[in-house]
mmCIF file of C-alpha atoms in Angstrom:
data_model
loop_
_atom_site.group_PDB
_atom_site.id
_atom_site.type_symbol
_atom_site.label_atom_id
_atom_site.label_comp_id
_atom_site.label_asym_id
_atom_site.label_seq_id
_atom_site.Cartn_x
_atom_site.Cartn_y
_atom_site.Cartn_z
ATOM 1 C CA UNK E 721 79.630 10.266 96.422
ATOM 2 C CA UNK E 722 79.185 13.641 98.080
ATOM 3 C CA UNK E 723 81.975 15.197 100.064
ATOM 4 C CA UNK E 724 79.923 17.473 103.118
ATOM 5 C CA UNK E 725 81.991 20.278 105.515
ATOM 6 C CA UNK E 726 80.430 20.167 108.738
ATOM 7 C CA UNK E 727 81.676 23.719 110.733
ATOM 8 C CA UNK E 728 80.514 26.407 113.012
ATOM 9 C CA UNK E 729 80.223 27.863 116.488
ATOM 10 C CA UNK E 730 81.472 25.384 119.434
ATOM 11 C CA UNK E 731 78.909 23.907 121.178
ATOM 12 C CA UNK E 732 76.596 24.176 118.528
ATOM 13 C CA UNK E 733 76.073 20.958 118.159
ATOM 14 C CA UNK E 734 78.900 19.930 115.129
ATOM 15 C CA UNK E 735 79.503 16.737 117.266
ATOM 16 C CA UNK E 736 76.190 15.943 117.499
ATOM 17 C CA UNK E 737 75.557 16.135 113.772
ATOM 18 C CA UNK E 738 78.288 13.979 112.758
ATOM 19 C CA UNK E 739 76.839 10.843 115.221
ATOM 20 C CA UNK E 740 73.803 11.464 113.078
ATOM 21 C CA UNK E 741 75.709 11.347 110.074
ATOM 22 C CA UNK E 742 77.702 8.569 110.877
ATOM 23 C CA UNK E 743 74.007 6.983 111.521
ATOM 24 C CA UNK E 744 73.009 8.142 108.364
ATOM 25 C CA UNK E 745 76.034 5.903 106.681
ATOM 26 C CA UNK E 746 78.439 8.823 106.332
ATOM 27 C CA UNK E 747 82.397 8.194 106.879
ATOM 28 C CA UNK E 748 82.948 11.304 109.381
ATOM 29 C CA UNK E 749 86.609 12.890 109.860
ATOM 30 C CA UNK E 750 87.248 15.441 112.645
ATOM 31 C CA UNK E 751 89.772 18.741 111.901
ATOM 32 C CA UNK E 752 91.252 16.656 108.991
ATOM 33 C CA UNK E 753 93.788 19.788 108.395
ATOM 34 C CA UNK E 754 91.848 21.776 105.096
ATOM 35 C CA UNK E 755 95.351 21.544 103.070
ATOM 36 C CA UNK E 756 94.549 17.490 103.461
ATOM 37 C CA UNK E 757 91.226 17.420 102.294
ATOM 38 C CA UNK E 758 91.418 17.684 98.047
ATOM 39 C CA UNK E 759 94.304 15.059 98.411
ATOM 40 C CA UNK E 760 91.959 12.510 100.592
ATOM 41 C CA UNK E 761 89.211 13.446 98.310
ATOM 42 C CA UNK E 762 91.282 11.969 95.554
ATOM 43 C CA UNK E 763 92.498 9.066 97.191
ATOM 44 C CA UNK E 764 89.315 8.254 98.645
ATOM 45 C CA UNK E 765 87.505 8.166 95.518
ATOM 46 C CA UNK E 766 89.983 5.623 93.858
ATOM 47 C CA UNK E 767 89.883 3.204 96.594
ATOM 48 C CA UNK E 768 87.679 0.232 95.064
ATOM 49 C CA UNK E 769 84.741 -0.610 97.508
ATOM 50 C CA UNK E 770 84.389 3.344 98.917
ATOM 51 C CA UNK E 771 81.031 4.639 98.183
ATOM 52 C CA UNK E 772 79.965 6.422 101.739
ATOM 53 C CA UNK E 773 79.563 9.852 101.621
ATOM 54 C CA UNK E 774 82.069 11.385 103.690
ATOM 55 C CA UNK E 775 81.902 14.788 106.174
ATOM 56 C CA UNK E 776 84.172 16.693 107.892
ATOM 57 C CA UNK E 777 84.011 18.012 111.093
ATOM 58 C CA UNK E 778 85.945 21.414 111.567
ATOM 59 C CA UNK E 779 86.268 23.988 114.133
ATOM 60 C CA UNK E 780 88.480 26.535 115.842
ATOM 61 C CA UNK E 781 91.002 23.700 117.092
ATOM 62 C CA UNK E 782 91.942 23.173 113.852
ATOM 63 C CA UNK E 783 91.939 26.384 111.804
ATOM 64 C CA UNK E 784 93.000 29.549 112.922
ATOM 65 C CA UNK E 785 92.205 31.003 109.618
ATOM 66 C CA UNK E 786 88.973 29.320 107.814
ATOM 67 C CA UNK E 787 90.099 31.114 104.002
ATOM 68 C CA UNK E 788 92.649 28.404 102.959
ATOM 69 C CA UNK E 789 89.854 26.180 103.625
ATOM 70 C CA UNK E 790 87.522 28.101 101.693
ATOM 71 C CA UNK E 791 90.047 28.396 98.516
ATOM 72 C CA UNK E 792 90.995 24.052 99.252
ATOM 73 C CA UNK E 793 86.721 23.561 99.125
ATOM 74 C CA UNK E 794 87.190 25.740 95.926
ATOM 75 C CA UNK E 795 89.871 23.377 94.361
ATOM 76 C CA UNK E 796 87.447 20.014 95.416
ATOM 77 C CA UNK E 797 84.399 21.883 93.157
ATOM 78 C CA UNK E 798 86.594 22.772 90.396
ATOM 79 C CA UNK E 799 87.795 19.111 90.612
ATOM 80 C CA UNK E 800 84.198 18.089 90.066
ATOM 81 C CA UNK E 801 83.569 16.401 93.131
ATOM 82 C CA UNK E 802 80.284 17.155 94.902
ATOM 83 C CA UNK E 803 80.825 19.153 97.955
ATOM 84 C CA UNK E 804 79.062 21.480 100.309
ATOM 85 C CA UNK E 805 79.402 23.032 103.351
ATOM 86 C CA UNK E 806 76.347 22.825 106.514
ATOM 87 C CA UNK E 807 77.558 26.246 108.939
ATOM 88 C CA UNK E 808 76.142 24.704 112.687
ATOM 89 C CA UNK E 809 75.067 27.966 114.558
ATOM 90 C CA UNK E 810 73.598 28.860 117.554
ATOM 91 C CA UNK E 811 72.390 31.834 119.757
ATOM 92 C CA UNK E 812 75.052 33.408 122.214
ATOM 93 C CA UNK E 813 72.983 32.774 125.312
ATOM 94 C CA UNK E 814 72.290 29.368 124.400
ATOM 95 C CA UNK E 815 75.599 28.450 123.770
ATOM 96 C CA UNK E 816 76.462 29.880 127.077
ATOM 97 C CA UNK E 817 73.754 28.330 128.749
ATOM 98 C CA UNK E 818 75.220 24.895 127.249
ATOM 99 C CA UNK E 819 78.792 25.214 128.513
ATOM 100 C CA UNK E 820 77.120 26.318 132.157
ATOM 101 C CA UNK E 821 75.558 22.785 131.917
ATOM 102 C CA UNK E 822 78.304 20.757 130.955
ATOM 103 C CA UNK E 823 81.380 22.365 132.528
ATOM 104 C CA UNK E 824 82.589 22.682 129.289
ATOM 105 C CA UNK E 825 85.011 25.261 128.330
ATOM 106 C CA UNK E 826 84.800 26.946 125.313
ATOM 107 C CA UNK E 827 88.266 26.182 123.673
ATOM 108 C CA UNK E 828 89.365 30.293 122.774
ATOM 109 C CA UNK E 829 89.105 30.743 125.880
ATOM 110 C CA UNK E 830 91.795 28.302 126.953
ATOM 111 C CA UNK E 831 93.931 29.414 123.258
ATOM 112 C CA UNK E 832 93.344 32.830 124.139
ATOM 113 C CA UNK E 833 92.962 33.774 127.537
ATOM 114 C CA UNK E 834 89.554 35.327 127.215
ATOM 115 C CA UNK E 835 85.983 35.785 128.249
ATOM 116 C CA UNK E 836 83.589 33.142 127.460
ATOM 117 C CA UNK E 837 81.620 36.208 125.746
ATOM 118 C CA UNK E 838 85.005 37.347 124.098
ATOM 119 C CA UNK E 839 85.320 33.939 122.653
ATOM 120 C CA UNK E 840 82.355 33.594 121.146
ATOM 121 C CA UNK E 841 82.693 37.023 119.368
ATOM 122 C CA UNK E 842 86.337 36.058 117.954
ATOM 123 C CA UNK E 843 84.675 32.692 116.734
ATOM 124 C CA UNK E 844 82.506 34.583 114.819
ATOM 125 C CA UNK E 845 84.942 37.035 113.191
ATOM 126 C CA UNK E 846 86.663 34.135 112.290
ATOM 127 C CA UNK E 847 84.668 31.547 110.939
ATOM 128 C CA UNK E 848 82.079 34.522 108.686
ATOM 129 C CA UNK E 849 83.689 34.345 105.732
ATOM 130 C CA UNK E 850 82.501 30.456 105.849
ATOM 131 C CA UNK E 851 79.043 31.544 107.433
ATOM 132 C CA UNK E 852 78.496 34.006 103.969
ATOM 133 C CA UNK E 853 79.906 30.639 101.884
ATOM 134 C CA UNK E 854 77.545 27.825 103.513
ATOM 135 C CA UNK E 855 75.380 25.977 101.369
ATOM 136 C CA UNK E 856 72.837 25.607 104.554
ATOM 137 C CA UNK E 857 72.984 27.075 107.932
ATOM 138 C CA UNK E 858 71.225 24.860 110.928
ATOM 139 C CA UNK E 859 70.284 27.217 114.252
ATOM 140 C CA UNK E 860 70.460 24.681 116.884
ATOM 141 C CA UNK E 861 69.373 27.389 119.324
ATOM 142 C CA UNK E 862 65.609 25.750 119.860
ATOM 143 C CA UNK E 863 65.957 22.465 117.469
ATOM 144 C CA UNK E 864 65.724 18.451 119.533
ATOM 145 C CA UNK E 865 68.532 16.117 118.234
ATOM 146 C CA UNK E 866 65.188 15.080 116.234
ATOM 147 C CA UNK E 867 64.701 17.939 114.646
ATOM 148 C CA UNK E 868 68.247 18.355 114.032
ATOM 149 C CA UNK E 869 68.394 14.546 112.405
ATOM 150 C CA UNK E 870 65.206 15.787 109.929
ATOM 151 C CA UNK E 871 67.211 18.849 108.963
ATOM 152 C CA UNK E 872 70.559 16.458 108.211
ATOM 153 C CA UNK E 873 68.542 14.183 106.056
ATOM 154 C CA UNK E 874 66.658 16.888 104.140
ATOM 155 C CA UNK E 875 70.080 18.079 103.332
ATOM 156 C CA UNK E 876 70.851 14.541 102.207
ATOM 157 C CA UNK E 877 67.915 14.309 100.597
ATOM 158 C CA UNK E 878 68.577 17.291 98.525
ATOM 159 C CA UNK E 879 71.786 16.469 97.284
ATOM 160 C CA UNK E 880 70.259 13.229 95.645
ATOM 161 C CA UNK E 881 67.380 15.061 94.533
ATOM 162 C CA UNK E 882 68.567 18.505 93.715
ATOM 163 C CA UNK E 883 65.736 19.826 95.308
ATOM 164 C CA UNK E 884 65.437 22.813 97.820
ATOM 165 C CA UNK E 885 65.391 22.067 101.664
ATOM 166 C CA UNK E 886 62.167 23.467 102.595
ATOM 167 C CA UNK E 887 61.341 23.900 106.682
ATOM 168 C CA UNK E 888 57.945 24.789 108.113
ATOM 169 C CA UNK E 889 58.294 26.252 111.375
ATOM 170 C CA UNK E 890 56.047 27.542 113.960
ATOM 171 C CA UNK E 891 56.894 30.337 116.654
ATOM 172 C CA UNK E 892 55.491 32.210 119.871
ATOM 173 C CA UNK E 893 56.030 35.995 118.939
ATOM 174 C CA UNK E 894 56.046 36.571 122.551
ATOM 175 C CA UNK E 895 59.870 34.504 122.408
ATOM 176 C CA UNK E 896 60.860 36.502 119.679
ATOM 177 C CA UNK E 897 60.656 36.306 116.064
ATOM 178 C CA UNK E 898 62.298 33.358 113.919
ATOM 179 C CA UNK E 899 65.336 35.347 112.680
ATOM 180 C CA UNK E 900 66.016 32.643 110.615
ATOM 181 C CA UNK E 901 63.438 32.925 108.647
ATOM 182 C CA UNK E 902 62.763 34.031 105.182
ATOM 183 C CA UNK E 903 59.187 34.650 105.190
ATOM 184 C CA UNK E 904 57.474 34.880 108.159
ATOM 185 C CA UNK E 905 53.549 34.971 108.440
ATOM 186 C CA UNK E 906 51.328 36.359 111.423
ATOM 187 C CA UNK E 907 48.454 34.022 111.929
ATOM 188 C CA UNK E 908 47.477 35.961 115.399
ATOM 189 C CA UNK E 909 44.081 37.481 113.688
ATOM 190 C CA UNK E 910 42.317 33.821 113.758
ATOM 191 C CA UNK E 911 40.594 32.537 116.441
ATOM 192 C CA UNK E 912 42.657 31.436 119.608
ATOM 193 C CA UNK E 913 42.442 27.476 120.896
ATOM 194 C CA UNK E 914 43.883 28.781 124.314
ATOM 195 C CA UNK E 915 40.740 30.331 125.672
ATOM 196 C CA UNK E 916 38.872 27.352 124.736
ATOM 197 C CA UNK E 917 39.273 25.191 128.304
ATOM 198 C CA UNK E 918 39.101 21.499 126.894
ATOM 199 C CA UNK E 919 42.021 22.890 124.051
ATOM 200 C CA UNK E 920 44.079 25.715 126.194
ATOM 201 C CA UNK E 921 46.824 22.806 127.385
ATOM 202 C CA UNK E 922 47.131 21.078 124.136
ATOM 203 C CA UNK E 923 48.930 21.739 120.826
ATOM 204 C CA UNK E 924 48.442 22.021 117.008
ATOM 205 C CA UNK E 925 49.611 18.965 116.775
ATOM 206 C CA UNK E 926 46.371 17.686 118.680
ATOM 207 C CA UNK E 927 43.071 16.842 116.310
ATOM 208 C CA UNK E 928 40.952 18.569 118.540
ATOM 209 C CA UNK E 929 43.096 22.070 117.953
ATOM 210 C CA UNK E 930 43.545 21.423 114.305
ATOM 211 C CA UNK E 931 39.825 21.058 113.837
ATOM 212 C CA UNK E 932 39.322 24.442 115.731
ATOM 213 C CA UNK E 933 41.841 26.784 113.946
ATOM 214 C CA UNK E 934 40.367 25.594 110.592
ATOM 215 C CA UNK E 935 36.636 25.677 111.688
ATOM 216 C CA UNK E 936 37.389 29.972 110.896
ATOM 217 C CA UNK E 937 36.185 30.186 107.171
ATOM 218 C CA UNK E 938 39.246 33.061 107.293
ATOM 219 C CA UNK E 939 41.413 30.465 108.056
ATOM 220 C CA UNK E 940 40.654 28.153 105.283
ATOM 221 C CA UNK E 941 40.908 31.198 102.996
ATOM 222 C CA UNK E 942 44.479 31.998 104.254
ATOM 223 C CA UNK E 943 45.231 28.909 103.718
ATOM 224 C CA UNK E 944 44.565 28.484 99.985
ATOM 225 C CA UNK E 945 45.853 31.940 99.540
ATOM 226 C CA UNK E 946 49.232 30.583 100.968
ATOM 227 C CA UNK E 947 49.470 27.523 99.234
ATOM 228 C CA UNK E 948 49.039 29.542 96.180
ATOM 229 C CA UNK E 949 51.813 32.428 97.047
ATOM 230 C CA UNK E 950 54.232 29.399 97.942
ATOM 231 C CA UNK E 951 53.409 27.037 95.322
ATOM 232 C CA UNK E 952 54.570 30.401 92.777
ATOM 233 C CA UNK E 953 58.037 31.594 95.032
ATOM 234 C CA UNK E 954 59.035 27.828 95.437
ATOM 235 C CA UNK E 955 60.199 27.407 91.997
ATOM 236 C CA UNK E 956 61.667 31.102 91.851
ATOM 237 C CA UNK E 957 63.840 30.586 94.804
ATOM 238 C CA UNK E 958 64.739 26.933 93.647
ATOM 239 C CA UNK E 959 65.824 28.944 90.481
ATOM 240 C CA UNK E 960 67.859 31.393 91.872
ATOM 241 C CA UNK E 961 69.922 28.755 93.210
ATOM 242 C CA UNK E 962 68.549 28.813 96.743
ATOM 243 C CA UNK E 963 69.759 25.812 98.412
ATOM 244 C CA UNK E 964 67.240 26.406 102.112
ATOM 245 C CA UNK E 965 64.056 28.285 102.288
ATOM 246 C CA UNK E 966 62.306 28.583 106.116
ATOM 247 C CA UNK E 967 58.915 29.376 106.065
ATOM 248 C CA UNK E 968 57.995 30.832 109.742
ATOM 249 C CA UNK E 969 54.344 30.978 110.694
ATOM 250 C CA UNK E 970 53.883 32.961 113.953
ATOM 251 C CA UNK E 971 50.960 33.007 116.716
ATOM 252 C CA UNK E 972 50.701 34.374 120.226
ATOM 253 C CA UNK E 973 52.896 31.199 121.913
ATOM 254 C CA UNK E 974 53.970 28.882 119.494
ATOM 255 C CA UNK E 975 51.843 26.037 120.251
ATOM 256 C CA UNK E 976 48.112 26.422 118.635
ATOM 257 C CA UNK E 977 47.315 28.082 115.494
ATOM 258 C CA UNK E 978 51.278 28.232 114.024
ATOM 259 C CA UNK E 979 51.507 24.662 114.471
ATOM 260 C CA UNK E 980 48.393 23.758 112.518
ATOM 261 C CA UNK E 981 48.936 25.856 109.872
ATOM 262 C CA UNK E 982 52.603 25.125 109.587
ATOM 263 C CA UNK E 983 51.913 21.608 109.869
ATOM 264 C CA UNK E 984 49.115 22.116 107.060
ATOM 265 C CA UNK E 985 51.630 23.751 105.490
ATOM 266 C CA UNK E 986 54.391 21.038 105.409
ATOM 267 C CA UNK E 987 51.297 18.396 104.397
ATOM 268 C CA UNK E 988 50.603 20.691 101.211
ATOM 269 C CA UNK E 989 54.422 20.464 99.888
ATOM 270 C CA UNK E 990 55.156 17.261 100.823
ATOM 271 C CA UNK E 991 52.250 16.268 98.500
ATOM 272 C CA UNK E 992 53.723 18.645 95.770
ATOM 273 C CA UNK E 993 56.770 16.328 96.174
ATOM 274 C CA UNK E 994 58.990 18.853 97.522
ATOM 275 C CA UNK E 995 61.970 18.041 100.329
ATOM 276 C CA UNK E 996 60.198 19.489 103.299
ATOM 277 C CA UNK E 997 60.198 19.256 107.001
ATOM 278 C CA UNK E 998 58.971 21.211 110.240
ATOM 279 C CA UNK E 999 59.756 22.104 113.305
ATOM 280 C CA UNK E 1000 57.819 23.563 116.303
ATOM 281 C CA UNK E 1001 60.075 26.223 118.035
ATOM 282 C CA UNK E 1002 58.118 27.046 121.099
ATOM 283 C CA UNK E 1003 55.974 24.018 121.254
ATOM 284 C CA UNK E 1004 57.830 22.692 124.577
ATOM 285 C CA UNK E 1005 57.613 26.025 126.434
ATOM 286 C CA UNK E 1006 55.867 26.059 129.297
ATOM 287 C CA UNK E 1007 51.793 26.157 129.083
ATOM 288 C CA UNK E 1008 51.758 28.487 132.325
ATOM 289 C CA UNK E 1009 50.687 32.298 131.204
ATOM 290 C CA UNK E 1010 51.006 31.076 127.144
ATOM 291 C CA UNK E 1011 48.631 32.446 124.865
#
């Protein structure tokens, strides 16, 4: 039985991940108070018949101070239970871009009187001291609710297994780097699938573009000398006690070369038998202009 903290910025998508949970066979609880949770944790563990995980869902609405929850997660671990904490973030200008959308108001702003932008800063003064303590961190800012379900289960996954949540991800440099990443690799000096006509409006994920980008003899060669840096830091980080590793592989616009080789890249550990999944950043941009 695992006990999992679901928290993070509003509008990140925290409601979002507990219908996938509660998909996934979790028993989900929103803002259960944090001075509650060790005492449900007991009595939910001694109720005959009650083997679902459980997660719970907590934001700003119910804490105005997230370090008695820290020190009551604290007193579940020490307890021996089996409990960690997913942090749901999300870029500022996405999240604004979301409550635009939905007519949603962000809910310091009603508490507080404040600027959306205001908000958004006090939410994250208040809830870093949980951001530093996460076990894993999920940026929403460019994931589907698909991509966002194959992050969840990984994370399941890992619990059972023990084993490190590894993502693959591809990325356009010309949207920005993957800030979320912990090693990021340039793949721009191998030959480019967009100025090849029948290829320029498909994706890595296509045959046809895979069997371009790995036509380069460089390529291959990059390849096996990545397989073989990973293959050795995998087990280090794993080691160290590194719960999520994100592997970013970069190209022009996110679509051709990254997404082969990150989707090579993904092929390689899965067959190593390690908890991996990937997720294609910039893929959906518009084709107009990309290189």
């Amino acid at each position: 039985m695992e006990f999992l903290v679901i928290t993070g910025m509003s509008g990140a998508g925290k409601t979002q991940a507990s219908n996938i949970l509660e998909d996934m066979g979790y028993y989900c609880i929103d803002n259960m108070p944090s001075a509650m949770i060790p005492y449900f944790a007991e009595l939910y563990s001694k109720m005959p018949g009650k083997t679902a995980d459980v997660a719970f869902v907590i934001d700003v609405r119910g804490e105005s101070d997230f370090l008695p929850l820290l020190a009551e997660l604290d007193i579940l671990k020490d307890s021996g239970y089996n409990c960690r904490t997913v942090f749901i973030d999300c870029e500022d200008r996405v999240l604004i871009n979301r409550y635009k959308e939905t007519r949603r108001v962000h809910p310091l702003v009603t508490l507080k009187n404040i600027s959306v932008n205001e908000a958004l800063a006090l939410e994250r003064k208040m809830l870093r001291p949980v951001r530093e303590r996460a076990d894993y961190i999920i940026d929403t800012s460019a994931l589907t609710p698909s991509q966002l379900r194959d992050k969840l289960i990984a994370i399941q996954n890992s619990s059972r297994t023990g084993s490190l949540v590894i993502t693959c991800m591809s990325f356009g440099y010309k949207y920005g780097i993957a800030t979320e990443a912990d090693l990021v690799f340039d793949v721009r000096c191998f030959p480019n699938p967009f100025y090849v006509p029948e290829l320029k409006n498909l994706t890595g994920l296509d045959e046809a573009v895979r069997n371009y980008v790995f036509s380069s003899k460089q390529t291959i060669e990059f390849m096996n000398r990545l397989y073989d840096m990973i293959d050795f830091l995998v087990p280090l980080y794993a080691e160290e006690g590194k719960t999520q590793l994100t592997i970013a592989i970069g190209c022009t616009g996110g679509k051709h070369r990254s997404v082969a080789i990150s989707e090579a890249l993904k092929s390689h550990l899965f067959a190593e038998g390690l908890n991996v999944i990937s997720v294609h950043r910039d893929i959906i941009k518009k084709f107009i202009g990309d290189k």
